[in-house]
Short mmCIF file of C-alpha atoms in Angstrom, two decimals:
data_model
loop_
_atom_site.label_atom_id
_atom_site.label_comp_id
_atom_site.label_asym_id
_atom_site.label_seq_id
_atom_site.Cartn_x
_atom_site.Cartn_y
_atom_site.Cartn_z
CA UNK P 68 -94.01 -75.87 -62.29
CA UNK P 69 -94.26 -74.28 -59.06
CA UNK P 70 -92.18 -76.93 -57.03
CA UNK P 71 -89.43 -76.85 -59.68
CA UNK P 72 -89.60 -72.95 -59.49
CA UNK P 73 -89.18 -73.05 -55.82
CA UNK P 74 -86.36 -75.46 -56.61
CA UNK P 75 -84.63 -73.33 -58.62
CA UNK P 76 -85.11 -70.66 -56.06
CA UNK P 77 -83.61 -72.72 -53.31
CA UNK P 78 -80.25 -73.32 -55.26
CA UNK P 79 -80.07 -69.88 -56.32
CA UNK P 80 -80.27 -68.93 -52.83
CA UNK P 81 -78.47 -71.67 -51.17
CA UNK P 82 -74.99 -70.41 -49.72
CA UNK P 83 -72.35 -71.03 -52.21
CA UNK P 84 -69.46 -73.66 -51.03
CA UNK P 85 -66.19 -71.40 -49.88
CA UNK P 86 -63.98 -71.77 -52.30
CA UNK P 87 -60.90 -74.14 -51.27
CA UNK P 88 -56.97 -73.35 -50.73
CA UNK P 89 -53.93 -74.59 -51.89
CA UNK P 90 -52.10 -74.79 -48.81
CA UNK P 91 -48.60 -76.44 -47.96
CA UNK P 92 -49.09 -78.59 -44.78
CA UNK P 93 -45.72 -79.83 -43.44
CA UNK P 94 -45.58 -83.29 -41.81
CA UNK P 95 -43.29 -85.20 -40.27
CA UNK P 96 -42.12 -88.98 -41.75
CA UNK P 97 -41.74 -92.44 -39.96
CA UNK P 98 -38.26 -91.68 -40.79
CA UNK P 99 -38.43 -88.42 -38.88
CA UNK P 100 -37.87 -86.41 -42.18
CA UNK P 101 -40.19 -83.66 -42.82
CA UNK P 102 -42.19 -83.18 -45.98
CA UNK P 103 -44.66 -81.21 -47.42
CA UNK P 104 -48.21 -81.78 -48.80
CA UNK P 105 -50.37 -79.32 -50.83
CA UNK P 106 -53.84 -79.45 -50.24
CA UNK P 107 -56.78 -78.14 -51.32
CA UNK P 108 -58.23 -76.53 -47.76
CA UNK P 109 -62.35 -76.62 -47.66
CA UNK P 110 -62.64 -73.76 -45.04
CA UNK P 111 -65.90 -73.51 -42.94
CA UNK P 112 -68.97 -71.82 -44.50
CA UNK P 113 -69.68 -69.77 -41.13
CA UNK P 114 -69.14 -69.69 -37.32
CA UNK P 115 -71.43 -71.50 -34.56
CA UNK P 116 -71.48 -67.75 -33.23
CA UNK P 117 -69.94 -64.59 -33.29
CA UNK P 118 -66.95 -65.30 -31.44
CA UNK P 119 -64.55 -62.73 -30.42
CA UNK P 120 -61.30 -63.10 -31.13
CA UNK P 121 -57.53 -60.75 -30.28
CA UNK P 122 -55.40 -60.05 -32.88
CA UNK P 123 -52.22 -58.79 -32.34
CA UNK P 124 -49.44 -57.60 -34.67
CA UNK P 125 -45.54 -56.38 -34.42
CA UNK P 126 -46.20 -53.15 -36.42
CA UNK P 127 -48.02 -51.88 -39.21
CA UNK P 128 -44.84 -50.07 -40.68
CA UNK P 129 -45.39 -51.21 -43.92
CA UNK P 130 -47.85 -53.03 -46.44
CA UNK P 131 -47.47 -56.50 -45.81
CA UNK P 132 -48.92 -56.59 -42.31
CA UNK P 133 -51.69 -54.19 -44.14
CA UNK P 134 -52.05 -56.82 -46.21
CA UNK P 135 -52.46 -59.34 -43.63
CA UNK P 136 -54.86 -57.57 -41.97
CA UNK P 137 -56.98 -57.73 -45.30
CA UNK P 138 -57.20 -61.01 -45.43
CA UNK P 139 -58.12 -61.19 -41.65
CA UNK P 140 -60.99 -58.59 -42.15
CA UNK P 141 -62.50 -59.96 -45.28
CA UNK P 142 -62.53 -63.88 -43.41
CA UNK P 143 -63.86 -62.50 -40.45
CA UNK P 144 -67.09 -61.31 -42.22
CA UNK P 145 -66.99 -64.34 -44.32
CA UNK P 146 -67.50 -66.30 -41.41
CA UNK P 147 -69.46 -63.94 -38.98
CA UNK P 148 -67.10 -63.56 -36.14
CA UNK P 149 -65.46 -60.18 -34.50
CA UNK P 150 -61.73 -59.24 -33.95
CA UNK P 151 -59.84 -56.85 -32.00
CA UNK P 152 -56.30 -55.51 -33.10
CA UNK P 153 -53.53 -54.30 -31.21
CA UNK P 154 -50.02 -53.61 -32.77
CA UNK P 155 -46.40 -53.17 -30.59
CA UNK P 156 -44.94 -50.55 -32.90
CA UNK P 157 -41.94 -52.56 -34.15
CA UNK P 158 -40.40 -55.38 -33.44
CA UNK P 159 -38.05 -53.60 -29.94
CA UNK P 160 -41.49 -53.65 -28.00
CA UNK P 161 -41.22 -56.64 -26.45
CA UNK P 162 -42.86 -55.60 -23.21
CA UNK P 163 -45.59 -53.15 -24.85
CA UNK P 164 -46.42 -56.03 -26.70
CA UNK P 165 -46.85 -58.59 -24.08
CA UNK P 166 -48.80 -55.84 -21.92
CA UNK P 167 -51.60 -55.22 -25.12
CA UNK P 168 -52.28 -59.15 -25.31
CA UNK P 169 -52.82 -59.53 -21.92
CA UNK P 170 -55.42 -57.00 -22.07
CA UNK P 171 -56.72 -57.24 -24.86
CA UNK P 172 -57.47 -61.37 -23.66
CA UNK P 173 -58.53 -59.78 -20.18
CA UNK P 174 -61.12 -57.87 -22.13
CA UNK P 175 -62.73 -60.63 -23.57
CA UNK P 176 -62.01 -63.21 -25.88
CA UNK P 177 -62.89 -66.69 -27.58
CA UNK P 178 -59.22 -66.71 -29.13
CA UNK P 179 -56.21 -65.12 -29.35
CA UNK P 180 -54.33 -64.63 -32.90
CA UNK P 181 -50.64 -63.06 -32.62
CA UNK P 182 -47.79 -62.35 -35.16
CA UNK P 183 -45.18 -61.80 -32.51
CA UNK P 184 -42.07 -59.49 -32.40
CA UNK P 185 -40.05 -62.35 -30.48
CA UNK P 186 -39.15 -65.93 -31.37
CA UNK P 187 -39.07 -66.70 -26.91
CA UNK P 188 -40.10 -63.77 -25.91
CA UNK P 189 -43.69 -63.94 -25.14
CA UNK P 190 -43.07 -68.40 -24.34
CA UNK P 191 -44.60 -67.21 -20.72
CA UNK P 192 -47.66 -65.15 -21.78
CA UNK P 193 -48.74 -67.24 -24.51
CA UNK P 194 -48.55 -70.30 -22.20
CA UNK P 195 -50.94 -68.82 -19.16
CA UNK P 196 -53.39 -67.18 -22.05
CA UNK P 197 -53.36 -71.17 -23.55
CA UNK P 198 -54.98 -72.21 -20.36
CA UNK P 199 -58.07 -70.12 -21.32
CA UNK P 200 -58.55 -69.89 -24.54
CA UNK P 201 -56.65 -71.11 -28.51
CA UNK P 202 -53.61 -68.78 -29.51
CA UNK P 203 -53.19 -69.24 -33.27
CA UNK P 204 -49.84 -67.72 -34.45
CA UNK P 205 -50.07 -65.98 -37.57
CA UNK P 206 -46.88 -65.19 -39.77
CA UNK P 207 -44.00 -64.95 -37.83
CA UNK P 208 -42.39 -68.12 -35.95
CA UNK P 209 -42.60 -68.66 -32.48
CA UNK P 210 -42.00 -70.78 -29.74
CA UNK P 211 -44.46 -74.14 -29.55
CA UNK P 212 -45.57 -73.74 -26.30
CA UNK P 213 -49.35 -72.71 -25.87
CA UNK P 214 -49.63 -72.61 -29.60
CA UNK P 215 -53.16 -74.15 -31.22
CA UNK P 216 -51.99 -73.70 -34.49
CA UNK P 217 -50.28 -71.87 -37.30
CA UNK P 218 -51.05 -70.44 -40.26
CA UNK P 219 -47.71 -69.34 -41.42
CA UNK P 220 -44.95 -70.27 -44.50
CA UNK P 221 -41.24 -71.42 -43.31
CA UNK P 222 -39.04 -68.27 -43.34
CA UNK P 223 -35.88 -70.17 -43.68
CA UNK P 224 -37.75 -70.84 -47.57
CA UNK P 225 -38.63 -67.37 -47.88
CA UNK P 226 -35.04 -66.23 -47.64
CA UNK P 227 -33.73 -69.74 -49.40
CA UNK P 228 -35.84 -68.40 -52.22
CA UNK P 229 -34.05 -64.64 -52.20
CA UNK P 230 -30.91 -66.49 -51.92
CA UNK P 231 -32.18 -68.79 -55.28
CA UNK P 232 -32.57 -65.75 -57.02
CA UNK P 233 -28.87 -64.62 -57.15
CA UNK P 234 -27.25 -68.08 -56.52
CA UNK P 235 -28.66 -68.83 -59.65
CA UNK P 236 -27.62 -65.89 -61.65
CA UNK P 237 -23.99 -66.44 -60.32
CA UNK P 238 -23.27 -69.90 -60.28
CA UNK P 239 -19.52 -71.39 -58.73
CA UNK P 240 -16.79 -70.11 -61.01
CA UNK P 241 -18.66 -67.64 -62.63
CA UNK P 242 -17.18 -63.84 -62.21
CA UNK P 243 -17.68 -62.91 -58.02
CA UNK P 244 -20.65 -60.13 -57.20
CA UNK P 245 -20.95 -58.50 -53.68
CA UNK P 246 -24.25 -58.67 -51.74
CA UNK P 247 -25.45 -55.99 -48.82
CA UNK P 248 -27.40 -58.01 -46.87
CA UNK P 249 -30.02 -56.48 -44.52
CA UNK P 250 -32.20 -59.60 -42.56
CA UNK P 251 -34.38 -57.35 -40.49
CA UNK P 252 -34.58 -56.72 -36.58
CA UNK P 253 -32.04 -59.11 -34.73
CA UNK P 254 -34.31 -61.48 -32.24
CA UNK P 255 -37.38 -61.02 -34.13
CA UNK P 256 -38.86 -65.11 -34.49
CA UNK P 257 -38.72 -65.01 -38.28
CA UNK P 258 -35.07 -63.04 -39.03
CA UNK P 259 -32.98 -66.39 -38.02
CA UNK P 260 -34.97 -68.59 -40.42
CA UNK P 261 -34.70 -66.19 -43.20
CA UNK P 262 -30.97 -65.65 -42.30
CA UNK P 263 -30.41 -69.53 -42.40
CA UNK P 264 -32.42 -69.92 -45.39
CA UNK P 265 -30.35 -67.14 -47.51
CA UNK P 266 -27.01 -68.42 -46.96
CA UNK P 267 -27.59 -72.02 -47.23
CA UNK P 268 -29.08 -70.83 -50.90
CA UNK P 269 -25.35 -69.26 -51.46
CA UNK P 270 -23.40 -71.74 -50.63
CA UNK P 271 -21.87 -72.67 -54.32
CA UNK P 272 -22.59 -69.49 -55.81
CA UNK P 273 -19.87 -66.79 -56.74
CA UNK P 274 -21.77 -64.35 -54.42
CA UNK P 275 -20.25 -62.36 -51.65
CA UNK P 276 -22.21 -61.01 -48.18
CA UNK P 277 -19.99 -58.19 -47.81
CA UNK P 278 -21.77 -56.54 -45.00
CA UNK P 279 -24.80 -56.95 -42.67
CA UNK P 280 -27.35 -54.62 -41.10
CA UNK P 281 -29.73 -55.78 -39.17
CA UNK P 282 -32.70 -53.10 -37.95
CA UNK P 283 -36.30 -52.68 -37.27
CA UNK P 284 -38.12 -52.40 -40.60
CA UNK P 285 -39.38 -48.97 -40.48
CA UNK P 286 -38.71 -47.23 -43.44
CA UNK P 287 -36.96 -44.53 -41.59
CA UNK P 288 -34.41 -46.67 -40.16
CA UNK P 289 -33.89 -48.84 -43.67
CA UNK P 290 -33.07 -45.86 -45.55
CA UNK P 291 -30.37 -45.08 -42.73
CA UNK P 292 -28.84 -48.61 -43.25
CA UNK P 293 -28.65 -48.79 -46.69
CA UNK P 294 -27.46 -45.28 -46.60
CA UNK P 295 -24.32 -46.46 -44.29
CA UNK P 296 -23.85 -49.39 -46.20
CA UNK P 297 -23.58 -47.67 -49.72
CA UNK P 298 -21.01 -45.07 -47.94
CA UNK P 299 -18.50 -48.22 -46.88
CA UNK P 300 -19.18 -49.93 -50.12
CA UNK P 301 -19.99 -48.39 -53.24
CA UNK P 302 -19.03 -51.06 -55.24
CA UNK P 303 -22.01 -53.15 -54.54
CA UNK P 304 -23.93 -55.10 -57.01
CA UNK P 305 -26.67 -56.17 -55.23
CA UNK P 306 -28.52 -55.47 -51.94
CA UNK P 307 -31.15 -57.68 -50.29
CA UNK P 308 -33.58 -57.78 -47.26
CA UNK P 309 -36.87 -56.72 -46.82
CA UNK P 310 -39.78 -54.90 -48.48
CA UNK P 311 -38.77 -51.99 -46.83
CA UNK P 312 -35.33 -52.41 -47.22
CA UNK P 313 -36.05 -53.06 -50.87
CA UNK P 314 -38.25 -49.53 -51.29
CA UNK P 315 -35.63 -47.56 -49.28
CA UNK P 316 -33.06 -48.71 -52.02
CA UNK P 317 -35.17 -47.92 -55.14
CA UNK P 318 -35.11 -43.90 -54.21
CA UNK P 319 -31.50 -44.07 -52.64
CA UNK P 320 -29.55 -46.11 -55.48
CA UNK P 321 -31.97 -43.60 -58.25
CA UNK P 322 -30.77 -40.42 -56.56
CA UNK P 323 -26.98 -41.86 -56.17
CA UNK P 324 -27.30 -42.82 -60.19
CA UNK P 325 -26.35 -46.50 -58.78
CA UNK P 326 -29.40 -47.92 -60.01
CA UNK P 327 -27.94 -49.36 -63.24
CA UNK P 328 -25.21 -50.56 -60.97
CA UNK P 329 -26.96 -51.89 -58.49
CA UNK P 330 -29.29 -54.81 -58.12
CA UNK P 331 -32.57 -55.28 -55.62
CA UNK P 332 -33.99 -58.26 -54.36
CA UNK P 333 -36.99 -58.27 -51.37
CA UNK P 334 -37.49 -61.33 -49.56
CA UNK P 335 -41.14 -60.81 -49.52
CA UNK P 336 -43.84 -58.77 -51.36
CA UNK P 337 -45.45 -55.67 -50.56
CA UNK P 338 -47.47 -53.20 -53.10
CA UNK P 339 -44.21 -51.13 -53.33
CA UNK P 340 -42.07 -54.19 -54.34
CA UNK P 341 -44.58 -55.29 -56.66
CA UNK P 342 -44.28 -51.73 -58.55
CA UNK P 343 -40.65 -51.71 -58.19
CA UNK P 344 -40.68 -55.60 -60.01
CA UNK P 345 -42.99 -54.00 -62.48
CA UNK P 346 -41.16 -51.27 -63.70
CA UNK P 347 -38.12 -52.77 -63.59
CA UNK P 348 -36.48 -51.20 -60.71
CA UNK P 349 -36.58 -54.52 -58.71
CA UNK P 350 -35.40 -57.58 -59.29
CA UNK P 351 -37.30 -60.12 -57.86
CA UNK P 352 -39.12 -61.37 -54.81
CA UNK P 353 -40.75 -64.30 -53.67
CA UNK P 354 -44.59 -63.99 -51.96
CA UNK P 355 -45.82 -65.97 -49.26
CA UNK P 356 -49.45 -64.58 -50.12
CA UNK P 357 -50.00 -62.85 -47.17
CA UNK P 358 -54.01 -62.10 -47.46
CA UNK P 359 -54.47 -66.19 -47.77
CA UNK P 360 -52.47 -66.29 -44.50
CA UNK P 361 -54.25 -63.69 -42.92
CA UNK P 362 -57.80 -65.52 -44.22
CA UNK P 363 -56.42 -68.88 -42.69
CA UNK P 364 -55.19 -67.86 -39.27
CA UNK P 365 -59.16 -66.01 -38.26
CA UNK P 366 -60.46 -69.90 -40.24
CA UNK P 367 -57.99 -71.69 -37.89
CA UNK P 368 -59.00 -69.90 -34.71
CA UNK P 369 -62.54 -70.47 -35.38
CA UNK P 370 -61.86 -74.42 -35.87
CA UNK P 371 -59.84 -73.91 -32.49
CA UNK P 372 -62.82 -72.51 -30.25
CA UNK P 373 -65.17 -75.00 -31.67
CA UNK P 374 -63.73 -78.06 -31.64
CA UNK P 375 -63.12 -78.55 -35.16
CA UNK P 376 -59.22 -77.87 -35.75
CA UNK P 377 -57.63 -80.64 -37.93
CA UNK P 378 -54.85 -79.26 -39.78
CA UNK P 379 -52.48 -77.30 -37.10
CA UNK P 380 -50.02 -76.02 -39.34
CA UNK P 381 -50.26 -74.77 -42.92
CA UNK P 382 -49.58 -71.69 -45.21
CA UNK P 383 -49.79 -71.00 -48.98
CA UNK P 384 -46.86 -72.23 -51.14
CA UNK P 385 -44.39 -69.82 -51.56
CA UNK P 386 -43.94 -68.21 -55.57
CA UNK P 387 -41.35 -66.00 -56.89
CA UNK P 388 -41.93 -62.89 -58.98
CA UNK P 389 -40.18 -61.40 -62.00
CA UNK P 390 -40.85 -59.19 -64.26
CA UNK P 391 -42.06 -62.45 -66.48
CA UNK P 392 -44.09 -63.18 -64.21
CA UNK P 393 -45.64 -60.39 -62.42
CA UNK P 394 -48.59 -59.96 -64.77
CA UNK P 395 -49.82 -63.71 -63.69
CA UNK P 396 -49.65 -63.13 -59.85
CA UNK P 397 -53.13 -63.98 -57.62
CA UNK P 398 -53.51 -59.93 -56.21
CA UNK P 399 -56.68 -61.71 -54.71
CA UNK P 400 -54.40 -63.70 -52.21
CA UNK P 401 -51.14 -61.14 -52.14
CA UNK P 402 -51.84 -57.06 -51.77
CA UNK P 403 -54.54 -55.43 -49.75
CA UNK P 404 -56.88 -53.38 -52.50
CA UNK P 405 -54.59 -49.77 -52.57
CA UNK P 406 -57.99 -48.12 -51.11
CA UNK P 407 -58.05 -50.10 -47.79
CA UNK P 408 -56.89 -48.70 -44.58
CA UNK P 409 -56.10 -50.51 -41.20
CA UNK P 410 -59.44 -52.02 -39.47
CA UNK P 411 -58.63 -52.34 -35.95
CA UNK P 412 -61.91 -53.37 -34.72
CA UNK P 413 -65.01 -55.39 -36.31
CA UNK P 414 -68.43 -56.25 -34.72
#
């Protein structure tokens, strides 16, 4: 009895297995076409040691990057290792963002992580920091050179699947709508993909990009560009972009009494867009689950500084909400907890 008791206790006690992923890992065929595999992803149970790793972001302007930095927090403990943060303050700071990596590596550190304002931009920094140590680039595309690995979606899907959304609510030779389209900060690594993605998902539809505005994703300067674009076109029926661009709308098209008129799509989720799907006030939007990619870049640098790195690219497959859908969505893997605040440091 006592052996079977101290059995029991063992298993009781034992670490539990981390839970697996469904992750979407792109590969290339002998034919040179790519495809994509989902996977269940084991991650490790724990770190060799408490490595120290660099994180840095474009911004925290607004709750997806918050949610990001969830994810990163929570796997960090998971696994027993320490992070840094820096963030460049928007996606213009090419230069204050290159100078906060550089010391932020200089400081000390088994890895660097970085969702980067610019697709080129930082092609020389990331390259001489490669020499030392694994850069893992989280989110947002970049260059391949000096890159470990990615834990990221495809951004040309993420705005194919914005583009879905209306291209299949207006099919060819159905009666035309018009479309404000607002992409996001021109040169940022992930605005082309999403801008290639959307109107690809068009072409065939009855729908109309009347106008254009590209711009940082701050709220302040969303609200500005919707503003401008509801002056030169009133007779809008839908606008699209970005979470912020999205939440800007809500308030603007409520106070114009446009918001019967006037349809909203968001690219990609935040907590705001997930209220506005909720109560109606947004359309739809498609999540690229950014906690699970924020869980999987910290897991991926990890793999990097040991040794262990198999899978080098890979993100969570990309769903879209509706309102008949919202109810079923994994908040787990999508939207930081509404108490959580930035962590810019763990030990």
């Amino acid at each position: 009895m006592r052996n079977l008791a101290a059995l029991i206790w063992l298993a009781l006690s034992a670490p539990a297995l981390a839970q697996s992923w469904d992750l979407d890992v792109p590969r290339l065929s002998a034919e040179g076409k790519q495809t994509v595999d989902t996977i269940a992803y084991q991650p490790l149970e724990g770190a060799a040691l408490r490595w120290r790793i660099c994180v840095s972001y474009p911004h925290m302007k607004d709750a997806y990057w918050l949610s990001v930095n969830y994810g990163m927090v929570e796997e960090a403990r998971r696994l027993g290792v320490s992070f840094r943060l820096v963030e460049a303050g928007g996606y213009p700071n090419l230069a204050r963002q290159i100078e906060q990596v550089e010391s932020c590596v200089a400081s000390g550190a088994d890895a660097l992580i970085i969702g980067t304002v610019s697709f080129h931009g930082l092609s020389t920094t990331i390259r001489q920091i490669a020499g030392q140590i694994p850069v893992i680039a989280a989110v947002n595309d970049i260059a391949e050179g000096g890159i470990s690995a990615r834990s990221a979606v495809s951004w040309e899907e993420m705005g194919a699947a914005a583009g879905r959304i209306i291209a299949e609510r207006h099919p060819e030779g159905s009666a035309p709508v018009r479309l404000a389209w607002f992409p996001g900060p021109e040169g940022a690594g992930w605005v082309r993909f999403v801008q290639n993605g959307f109107h690809k998902a068009l072409r065939g539809s009855s729908a109309e990009v009347v106008v254009s505005k590209f711009g940082d994703t701050g709220r302040e300067i969303q609200v500005r560009l919707v503003e401008e674009a509801l002056d030169d076109f009133p007779d809008l029926d839908y606008i699209v972009g970005s979470a912020p661009t999205a939440e800007a709308a809500v308030s603007l098209l409520r106070a114009r009494g446009l918001d019967e008129q006037i349809l909203i799509v968001s690219d990609y989720m935040s907590h705001a867009v997930y209220r506005g799907i909720r109560r109606g006030r947004i359309l739809a939007a498609p999540t690229d689950f950014p906690i699970l990619q924020g869980r999987l870049a910290i897991e991926m640098a990890v793999r990097a500084i040991e040794g262990k790195l198999e899978i080098t690219k890979a993100g969570p497959k990309i769903q879209v909400i509706t309102g008949d859908n919202v109810d079923a969505i994994s908040l787990s893997e999508t939207l930081a907890p509404a108490a959580f605040v930035p962590v810019f440091e763990t030990h």
